[in-house]
Amino acid sequence: MRKISDESMWTVGAEAPTVVDGDVLRLPLYLQMDWAACEQQVVAQSGDATCADAGVNPYFVLLLEYVTAAGKSYNTLDFVEDFDWDSELSNGGTVYPPLAELHKYWSVSVPAAEQAGGIWKVANSVGDSVYLASGI
């Protein structure tokens, strides 16, 4: 588990090795949410809303990338495959306190020939990021 930054509300980790499904990689993502850190960020940025009122949708404030051994990146915005999204983070919606953790698969489309030796990068909306082993 790694906190994205000292100020971030997000601590992220992989619950298991990456699932390979052809040209689709699925990261079993574990997220912990620090709502006090979220409150500090929201008050500092807007001064009027709170996380408890607005909630947070992880899919819209976090970006997942798979960085290949050659250094090429594929991210969730590149995802164009016809794939079952039922268990994906994109369907998770907005979360609110007191929820403290979330377990979701997050998928990225990566050509099979480029999957070996890559790593995951999880970044927040201000560009802070952490890297997670893919196990591939």
PDB file of N, CA and C in Angstrom, residues 45-123:
ATOM      1  N   GLN A  45      -9.073  24.463  -1.638  1.00  0.00           N
ATOM      2  CA  GLN A  45      -9.337  24.796  -3.038  1.00  0.00           C
ATOM      3  C   GLN A  45     -10.584  25.645  -3.225  1.00  0.00           C
ATOM      4  N   SER A  46     -11.651  25.317  -2.509  1.00  0.00           N
ATOM      5  CA  SER A  46     -12.910  26.024  -2.763  1.00  0.00           C
ATOM      6  C   SER A  46     -13.443  26.781  -1.559  1.00  0.00           C
ATOM      7  N   GLY A  47     -13.129  26.305  -0.375  1.00  0.00           N
ATOM      8  CA  GLY A  47     -13.555  26.979   0.831  1.00  0.00           C
ATOM      9  C   GLY A  47     -15.000  26.777   1.230  1.00  0.00           C
ATOM     10  N   ASP A  48     -15.818  26.143   0.376  1.00  0.00           N
ATOM     11  CA  ASP A  48     -17.230  26.050   0.740  1.00  0.00           C
ATOM     12  C   ASP A  48     -17.795  24.636   0.781  1.00  0.00           C
ATOM     13  N   ALA A  49     -17.353  23.744  -0.076  1.00  0.00           N
ATOM     14  CA  ALA A  49     -17.901  22.388  -0.100  1.00  0.00           C
ATOM     15  C   ALA A  49     -17.109  21.484   0.839  1.00  0.00           C
ATOM     16  N   THR A  50     -17.665  20.351   1.159  1.00  0.00           N
ATOM     17  CA  THR A  50     -16.946  19.347   1.934  1.00  0.00           C
ATOM     18  C   THR A  50     -17.034  18.015   1.218  1.00  0.00           C
ATOM     19  N   CYS A  51     -16.104  17.136   1.521  1.00  0.00           N
ATOM     20  CA  CYS A  51     -16.138  15.794   0.934  1.00  0.00           C
ATOM     21  C   CYS A  51     -17.394  15.047   1.347  1.00  0.00           C
ATOM     22  N   ALA A  52     -17.819  15.251   2.580  1.00  0.00           N
ATOM     23  CA  ALA A  52     -19.013  14.563   3.067  1.00  0.00           C
ATOM     24  C   ALA A  52     -20.231  14.951   2.240  1.00  0.00           C
ATOM     25  N   ASP A  53     -20.302  16.212   1.819  1.00  0.00           N
ATOM     26  CA  ASP A  53     -21.438  16.681   1.020  1.00  0.00           C
ATOM     27  C   ASP A  53     -21.343  16.232  -0.432  1.00  0.00           C
ATOM     28  N   ALA A  54     -20.163  16.416  -1.018  1.00  0.00           N
ATOM     29  CA  ALA A  54     -20.000  16.175  -2.452  1.00  0.00           C
ATOM     30  C   ALA A  54     -19.619  14.742  -2.785  1.00  0.00           C
ATOM     31  N   GLY A  55     -18.925  14.055  -1.872  1.00  0.00           N
ATOM     32  CA  GLY A  55     -18.417  12.734  -2.185  1.00  0.00           C
ATOM     33  C   GLY A  55     -17.300  12.829  -3.216  1.00  0.00           C
ATOM     34  N   VAL A  56     -16.755  11.684  -3.574  1.00  0.00           N
ATOM     35  CA  VAL A  56     -15.656  11.630  -4.539  1.00  0.00           C
ATOM     36  C   VAL A  56     -15.869  10.421  -5.436  1.00  0.00           C
ATOM     37  N   ASN A  57     -15.679  10.610  -6.727  1.00  0.00           N
ATOM     38  CA  ASN A  57     -15.724   9.488  -7.655  1.00  0.00           C
ATOM     39  C   ASN A  57     -14.289   9.154  -8.041  1.00  0.00           C
ATOM     40  N   PRO A  58     -13.740   8.046  -7.523  1.00  0.00           N
ATOM     41  CA  PRO A  58     -12.334   7.716  -7.784  1.00  0.00           C
ATOM     42  C   PRO A  58     -11.998   7.635  -9.265  1.00  0.00           C
ATOM     43  N   TYR A  59     -12.955   7.195 -10.074  1.00  0.00           N
ATOM     44  CA  TYR A  59     -12.701   7.048 -11.512  1.00  0.00           C
ATOM     45  C   TYR A  59     -12.384   8.391 -12.161  1.00  0.00           C
ATOM     46  N   PHE A  60     -12.933   9.477 -11.634  1.00  0.00           N
ATOM     47  CA  PHE A  60     -12.717  10.788 -12.242  1.00  0.00           C
ATOM     48  C   PHE A  60     -11.578  11.579 -11.624  1.00  0.00           C
ATOM     49  N   VAL A  61     -11.037  11.130 -10.491  1.00  0.00           N
ATOM     50  CA  VAL A  61      -9.933  11.870  -9.870  1.00  0.00           C
ATOM     51  C   VAL A  61      -8.628  11.084  -9.851  1.00  0.00           C
ATOM     52  N   LEU A  62      -8.659   9.837 -10.280  1.00  0.00           N
ATOM     53  CA  LEU A  62      -7.449   9.030 -10.373  1.00  0.00           C
ATOM     54  C   LEU A  62      -7.268   8.568 -11.811  1.00  0.00           C
ATOM     55  N   LEU A  63      -6.012   8.476 -12.245  1.00  0.00           N
ATOM     56  CA  LEU A  63      -5.713   7.986 -13.586  1.00  0.00           C
ATOM     57  C   LEU A  63      -4.811   6.773 -13.445  1.00  0.00           C
ATOM     58  N   LEU A  64      -5.186   5.701 -14.101  1.00  0.00           N
ATOM     59  CA  LEU A  64      -4.393   4.481 -14.093  1.00  0.00           C
ATOM     60  C   LEU A  64      -3.687   4.347 -15.429  1.00  0.00           C
ATOM     61  N   GLU A  65      -2.380   4.079 -15.373  1.00  0.00           N
ATOM     62  CA  GLU A  65      -1.596   3.832 -16.579  1.00  0.00           C
ATOM     63  C   GLU A  65      -0.830   2.532 -16.407  1.00  0.00           C
ATOM     64  N   TYR A  66      -0.624   1.840 -17.513  1.00  0.00           N
ATOM     65  CA  TYR A  66       0.284   0.711 -17.534  1.00  0.00           C
ATOM     66  C   TYR A  66       1.478   1.149 -18.360  1.00  0.00           C
ATOM     67  N   VAL A  67       2.660   1.124 -17.756  1.00  0.00           N
ATOM     68  CA  VAL A  67       3.887   1.543 -18.431  1.00  0.00           C
ATOM     69  C   VAL A  67       4.652   0.282 -18.809  1.00  0.00           C
ATOM     70  N   THR A  68       4.866   0.093 -20.104  1.00  0.00           N
ATOM     71  CA  THR A  68       5.534  -1.118 -20.587  1.00  0.00           C
ATOM     72  C   THR A  68       7.026  -1.075 -20.277  1.00  0.00           C
ATOM     73  N   ALA A  69       7.678  -2.207 -20.441  1.00  0.00           N
ATOM     74  CA  ALA A  69       9.125  -2.291 -20.223  1.00  0.00           C
ATOM     75  C   ALA A  69       9.869  -1.343 -21.167  1.00  0.00           C
ATOM     76  N   ALA A  70       9.292  -1.047 -22.322  1.00  0.00           N
ATOM     77  CA  ALA A  70       9.912  -0.126 -23.284  1.00  0.00           C
ATOM     78  C   ALA A  70       9.591   1.333 -22.971  1.00  0.00           C
ATOM     79  N   GLY A  71       8.754   1.573 -21.947  1.00  0.00           N
ATOM     80  CA  GLY A  71       8.441   2.944 -21.550  1.00  0.00           C
ATOM     81  C   GLY A  71       7.189   3.534 -22.174  1.00  0.00           C
ATOM     82  N   LYS A  72       6.456   2.765 -22.955  1.00  0.00           N
ATOM     83  CA  LYS A  72       5.208   3.259 -23.553  1.00  0.00           C
ATOM     84  C   LYS A  72       4.083   3.132 -22.536  1.00  0.00           C
ATOM     85  N   SER A  73       3.212   4.150 -22.478  1.00  0.00           N
ATOM     86  CA  SER A  73       2.109   4.150 -21.512  1.00  0.00           C
ATOM     87  C   SER A  73       0.768   3.925 -22.184  1.00  0.00           C
ATOM     88  N   TYR A  74      -0.050   3.144 -21.510  1.00  0.00           N
ATOM     89  CA  TYR A  74      -1.444   2.944 -21.888  1.00  0.00           C
ATOM     90  C   TYR A  74      -2.264   3.297 -20.658  1.00  0.00           C
ATOM     91  N   ASN A  75      -3.373   4.017 -20.852  1.00  0.00           N
ATOM     92  CA  ASN A  75      -4.161   4.401 -19.681  1.00  0.00           C
ATOM     93  C   ASN A  75      -5.629   4.104 -19.874  1.00  0.00           C
ATOM     94  N   THR A  76      -6.395   4.393 -18.844  1.00  0.00           N
ATOM     95  CA  THR A  76      -7.824   4.100 -18.858  1.00  0.00           C
ATOM     96  C   THR A  76      -8.553   4.873 -19.946  1.00  0.00           C
ATOM     97  N   LEU A  77      -8.010   5.989 -20.381  1.00  0.00           N
ATOM     98  CA  LEU A  77      -8.644   6.762 -21.448  1.00  0.00           C
ATOM     99  C   LEU A  77      -8.458   6.105 -22.805  1.00  0.00           C
ATOM    100  N   ASP A  78      -7.473   5.205 -22.922  1.00  0.00           N
ATOM    101  CA  ASP A  78      -7.222   4.482 -24.168  1.00  0.00           C
ATOM    102  C   ASP A  78      -8.121   3.265 -24.315  1.00  0.00           C
ATOM    103  N   PHE A  79      -8.866   2.931 -23.288  1.00  0.00           N
ATOM    104  CA  PHE A  79      -9.624   1.690 -23.245  1.00  0.00           C
ATOM    105  C   PHE A  79     -10.755   1.719 -24.267  1.00  0.00           C
ATOM    106  N   VAL A  80     -10.654   0.896 -25.297  1.00  0.00           N
ATOM    107  CA  VAL A  80     -11.669   0.881 -26.350  1.00  0.00           C
ATOM    108  C   VAL A  80     -12.238  -0.515 -26.615  1.00  0.00           C
ATOM    109  N   GLU A  81     -11.742  -1.514 -25.926  1.00  0.00           N
ATOM    110  CA  GLU A  81     -12.198  -2.881 -26.150  1.00  0.00           C
ATOM    111  C   GLU A  81     -13.643  -3.062 -25.688  1.00  0.00           C
ATOM    112  N   ASP A  82     -14.337  -3.983 -26.327  1.00  0.00           N
ATOM    113  CA  ASP A  82     -15.662  -4.386 -25.871  1.00  0.00           C
ATOM    114  C   ASP A  82     -15.431  -5.340 -24.705  1.00  0.00           C
ATOM    115  N   PHE A  83     -15.700  -4.865 -23.505  1.00  0.00           N
ATOM    116  CA  PHE A  83     -15.323  -5.634 -22.324  1.00  0.00           C
ATOM    117  C   PHE A  83     -16.400  -5.493 -21.275  1.00  0.00           C
ATOM    118  N   ASP A  84     -16.537  -6.499 -20.440  1.00  0.00           N
ATOM    119  CA  ASP A  84     -17.516  -6.485 -19.359  1.00  0.00           C
ATOM    120  C   ASP A  84     -17.056  -5.523 -18.263  1.00  0.00           C
ATOM    121  N   TRP A  85     -17.773  -4.416 -18.096  1.00  0.00           N
ATOM    122  CA  TRP A  85     -17.404  -3.382 -17.135  1.00  0.00           C
ATOM    123  C   TRP A  85     -18.083  -3.573 -15.786  1.00  0.00           C
ATOM    124  N   ASP A  86     -18.796  -4.679 -15.579  1.00  0.00           N
ATOM    125  CA  ASP A  86     -19.577  -4.840 -14.357  1.00  0.00           C
ATOM    126  C   ASP A  86     -18.768  -4.718 -13.073  1.00  0.00           C
ATOM    127  N   SER A  87     -17.514  -5.146 -13.084  1.00  0.00           N
ATOM    128  CA  SER A  87     -16.730  -5.093 -11.861  1.00  0.00           C
ATOM    129  C   SER A  87     -15.678  -3.987 -11.894  1.00  0.00           C
ATOM    130  N   GLU A  88     -15.822  -3.056 -12.803  1.00  0.00           N
ATOM    131  CA  GLU A  88     -14.804  -2.037 -12.995  1.00  0.00           C
ATOM    132  C   GLU A  88     -15.009  -0.823 -12.104  1.00  0.00           C
ATOM    133  N   LEU A  89     -13.927  -0.116 -11.842  1.00  0.00           N
ATOM    134  CA  LEU A  89     -13.982   1.091 -11.033  1.00  0.00           C
ATOM    135  C   LEU A  89     -14.880   2.143 -11.679  1.00  0.00           C
ATOM    136  N   SER A  90     -14.960   2.124 -13.004  1.00  0.00           N
ATOM    137  CA  SER A  90     -15.778   3.119 -13.702  1.00  0.00           C
ATOM    138  C   SER A  90     -17.251   3.019 -13.332  1.00  0.00           C
ATOM    139  N   ASN A  91     -17.694   1.861 -12.885  1.00  0.00           N
ATOM    140  CA  ASN A  91     -19.087   1.686 -12.477  1.00  0.00           C
ATOM    141  C   ASN A  91     -19.296   1.933 -10.994  1.00  0.00           C
ATOM    142  N   GLY A  92     -18.228   2.235 -10.263  1.00  0.00           N
ATOM    143  CA  GLY A  92     -18.316   2.376  -8.811  1.00  0.00           C
ATOM    144  C   GLY A  92     -19.099   3.580  -8.359  1.00  0.00           C
ATOM    145  N   GLY A  93     -19.086   4.641  -9.160  1.00  0.00           N
ATOM    146  CA  GLY A  93     -19.813   5.847  -8.799  1.00  0.00           C
ATOM    147  C   GLY A  93     -19.134   6.636  -7.696  1.00  0.00           C
ATOM    148  N   THR A  94     -19.866   7.587  -7.168  1.00  0.00           N
ATOM    149  CA  THR A  94     -19.367   8.466  -6.122  1.00  0.00           C
ATOM    150  C   THR A  94     -19.411   7.759  -4.772  1.00  0.00           C
ATOM    151  N   VAL A  95     -18.359   7.949  -3.983  1.00  0.00           N
ATOM    152  CA  VAL A  95     -18.303   7.367  -2.646  1.00  0.00           C
ATOM    153  C   VAL A  95     -18.337   8.496  -1.618  1.00  0.00           C
ATOM    154  N   TYR A  96     -18.844   8.170  -0.447  1.00  0.00           N
ATOM    155  CA  TYR A  96     -19.013   9.151   0.629  1.00  0.00           C
ATOM    156  C   TYR A  96     -18.486   8.567   1.937  1.00  0.00           C
ATOM    157  N   PRO A  97     -18.101   9.459   2.873  1.00  0.00           N
ATOM    158  CA  PRO A  97     -17.750   8.943   4.195  1.00  0.00           C
ATOM    159  C   PRO A  97     -18.990   8.323   4.824  1.00  0.00           C
ATOM    160  N   PRO A  98     -18.822   7.318   5.614  1.00  0.00           N
ATOM    161  CA  PRO A  98     -17.604   6.861   6.280  1.00  0.00           C
ATOM    162  C   PRO A  98     -16.863   5.751   5.538  1.00  0.00           C
ATOM    163  N   LEU A  99     -17.234   5.450   4.274  1.00  0.00           N
ATOM    164  CA  LEU A  99     -16.547   4.400   3.531  1.00  0.00           C
ATOM    165  C   LEU A  99     -15.042   4.649   3.569  1.00  0.00           C
ATOM    166  N   ALA A 100     -14.280   3.651   3.989  1.00  0.00           N
ATOM    167  CA  ALA A 100     -12.845   3.837   4.187  1.00  0.00           C
ATOM    168  C   ALA A 100     -11.998   3.063   3.181  1.00  0.00           C
ATOM    169  N   GLU A 101     -12.605   2.121   2.473  1.00  0.00           N
ATOM    170  CA  GLU A 101     -11.830   1.355   1.504  1.00  0.00           C
ATOM    171  C   GLU A 101     -12.728   0.870   0.379  1.00  0.00           C
ATOM    172  N   LEU A 102     -12.080   0.577  -0.746  1.00  0.00           N
ATOM    173  CA  LEU A 102     -12.797   0.164  -1.938  1.00  0.00           C
ATOM    174  C   LEU A 102     -11.950  -0.881  -2.645  1.00  0.00           C
ATOM    175  N   HIS A 103     -12.595  -1.926  -3.138  1.00  0.00           N
ATOM    176  CA  HIS A 103     -11.913  -3.007  -3.844  1.00  0.00           C
ATOM    177  C   HIS A 103     -12.558  -3.117  -5.227  1.00  0.00           C
ATOM    178  N   LYS A 104     -11.800  -2.788  -6.271  1.00  0.00           N
ATOM    179  CA  LYS A 104     -12.351  -2.835  -7.626  1.00  0.00           C
ATOM    180  C   LYS A 104     -11.272  -3.241  -8.619  1.00  0.00           C
ATOM    181  N   TYR A 105     -11.682  -3.905  -9.683  1.00  0.00           N
ATOM    182  CA  TYR A 105     -10.786  -4.135 -10.806  1.00  0.00           C
ATOM    183  C   TYR A 105     -10.798  -2.896 -11.685  1.00  0.00           C
ATOM    184  N   TRP A 106      -9.638  -2.585 -12.239  1.00  0.00           N
ATOM    185  CA  TRP A 106      -9.521  -1.447 -13.150  1.00  0.00           C
ATOM    186  C   TRP A 106      -8.787  -1.945 -14.377  1.00  0.00           C
ATOM    187  N   SER A 107      -9.346  -1.735 -15.552  1.00  0.00           N
ATOM    188  CA  SER A 107      -8.809  -2.324 -16.780  1.00  0.00           C
ATOM    189  C   SER A 107      -8.165  -1.307 -17.696  1.00  0.00           C
ATOM    190  N   VAL A 108      -7.131  -1.778 -18.389  1.00  0.00           N
ATOM    191  CA  VAL A 108      -6.447  -0.992 -19.413  1.00  0.00           C
ATOM    192  C   VAL A 108      -6.174  -1.931 -20.580  1.00  0.00           C
ATOM    193  N   SER A 109      -6.379  -1.449 -21.787  1.00  0.00           N
ATOM    194  CA  SER A 109      -6.111  -2.228 -22.984  1.00  0.00           C
ATOM    195  C   SER A 109      -4.645  -2.052 -23.380  1.00  0.00           C
ATOM    196  N   VAL A 110      -3.899  -3.164 -23.392  1.00  0.00           N
ATOM    197  CA  VAL A 110      -2.467  -3.159 -23.717  1.00  0.00           C
ATOM    198  C   VAL A 110      -2.197  -4.338 -24.655  1.00  0.00           C
ATOM    199  N   PRO A 111      -1.570  -4.095 -25.812  1.00  0.00           N
ATOM    200  CA  PRO A 111      -1.268  -5.217 -26.708  1.00  0.00           C
ATOM    201  C   PRO A 111      -0.481  -6.304 -25.979  1.00  0.00           C
ATOM    202  N   ALA A 112      -0.856  -7.551 -26.216  1.00  0.00           N
ATOM    203  CA  ALA A 112      -0.242  -8.680 -25.520  1.00  0.00           C
ATOM    204  C   ALA A 112       1.280  -8.693 -25.658  1.00  0.00           C
ATOM    205  N   ALA A 113       1.790  -8.306 -26.797  1.00  0.00           N
ATOM    206  CA  ALA A 113       3.237  -8.320 -27.035  1.00  0.00           C
ATOM    207  C   ALA A 113       3.982  -7.291 -26.178  1.00  0.00           C
ATOM    208  N   GLU A 114       3.275  -6.332 -25.585  1.00  0.00           N
ATOM    209  CA  GLU A 114       3.919  -5.271 -24.794  1.00  0.00           C
ATOM    210  C   GLU A 114       3.659  -5.388 -23.293  1.00  0.00           C
ATOM    211  N   GLN A 115       3.039  -6.456 -22.853  1.00  0.00           N
ATOM    212  CA  GLN A 115       2.636  -6.568 -21.449  1.00  0.00           C
ATOM    213  C   GLN A 115       3.754  -6.969 -20.498  1.00  0.00           C
ATOM    214  N   ALA A 116       4.637  -7.855 -20.905  1.00  0.00           N
ATOM    215  CA  ALA A 116       5.661  -8.396 -20.003  1.00  0.00           C
ATOM    216  C   ALA A 116       6.594  -7.300 -19.486  1.00  0.00           C
ATOM    217  N   GLY A 117       6.847  -7.335 -18.170  1.00  0.00           N
ATOM    218  CA  GLY A 117       7.825  -6.433 -17.569  1.00  0.00           C
ATOM    219  C   GLY A 117       7.340  -5.025 -17.269  1.00  0.00           C
ATOM    220  N   GLY A 118       6.065  -4.762 -17.471  1.00  0.00           N
ATOM    221  CA  GLY A 118       5.542  -3.418 -17.221  1.00  0.00           C
ATOM    222  C   GLY A 118       5.167  -3.180 -15.770  1.00  0.00           C
ATOM    223  N   ILE A 119       4.829  -1.938 -15.463  1.00  0.00           N
ATOM    224  CA  ILE A 119       4.391  -1.559 -14.113  1.00  0.00           C
ATOM    225  C   ILE A 119       3.154  -0.686 -14.210  1.00  0.00           C
ATOM    226  N   TRP A 120       2.415  -0.609 -13.113  1.00  0.00           N
ATOM    227  CA  TRP A 120       1.242   0.249 -13.018  1.00  0.00           C
ATOM    228  C   TRP A 120       1.635   1.600 -12.420  1.00  0.00           C
ATOM    229  N   LYS A 121       1.003   2.641 -12.910  1.00  0.00           N
ATOM    230  CA  LYS A 121       1.155   3.985 -12.343  1.00  0.00           C
ATOM    231  C   LYS A 121      -0.245   4.488 -12.002  1.00  0.00           C
ATOM    232  N   VAL A 122      -0.435   4.922 -10.754  1.00  0.00           N
ATOM    233  CA  VAL A 122      -1.709   5.496 -10.323  1.00  0.00           C
ATOM    234  C   VAL A 122      -1.424   6.947  -9.940  1.00  0.00           C
ATOM    235  N   ALA A 123      -2.102   7.883 -10.603  1.00  0.00           N
ATOM    236  CA  ALA A 123      -1.879   9.310 -10.357  1.00  0.00           C
ATOM    237  C   ALA A 123      -3.167   9.980  -9.911  1.00  0.00           C
TER     238      ALA A 123
END
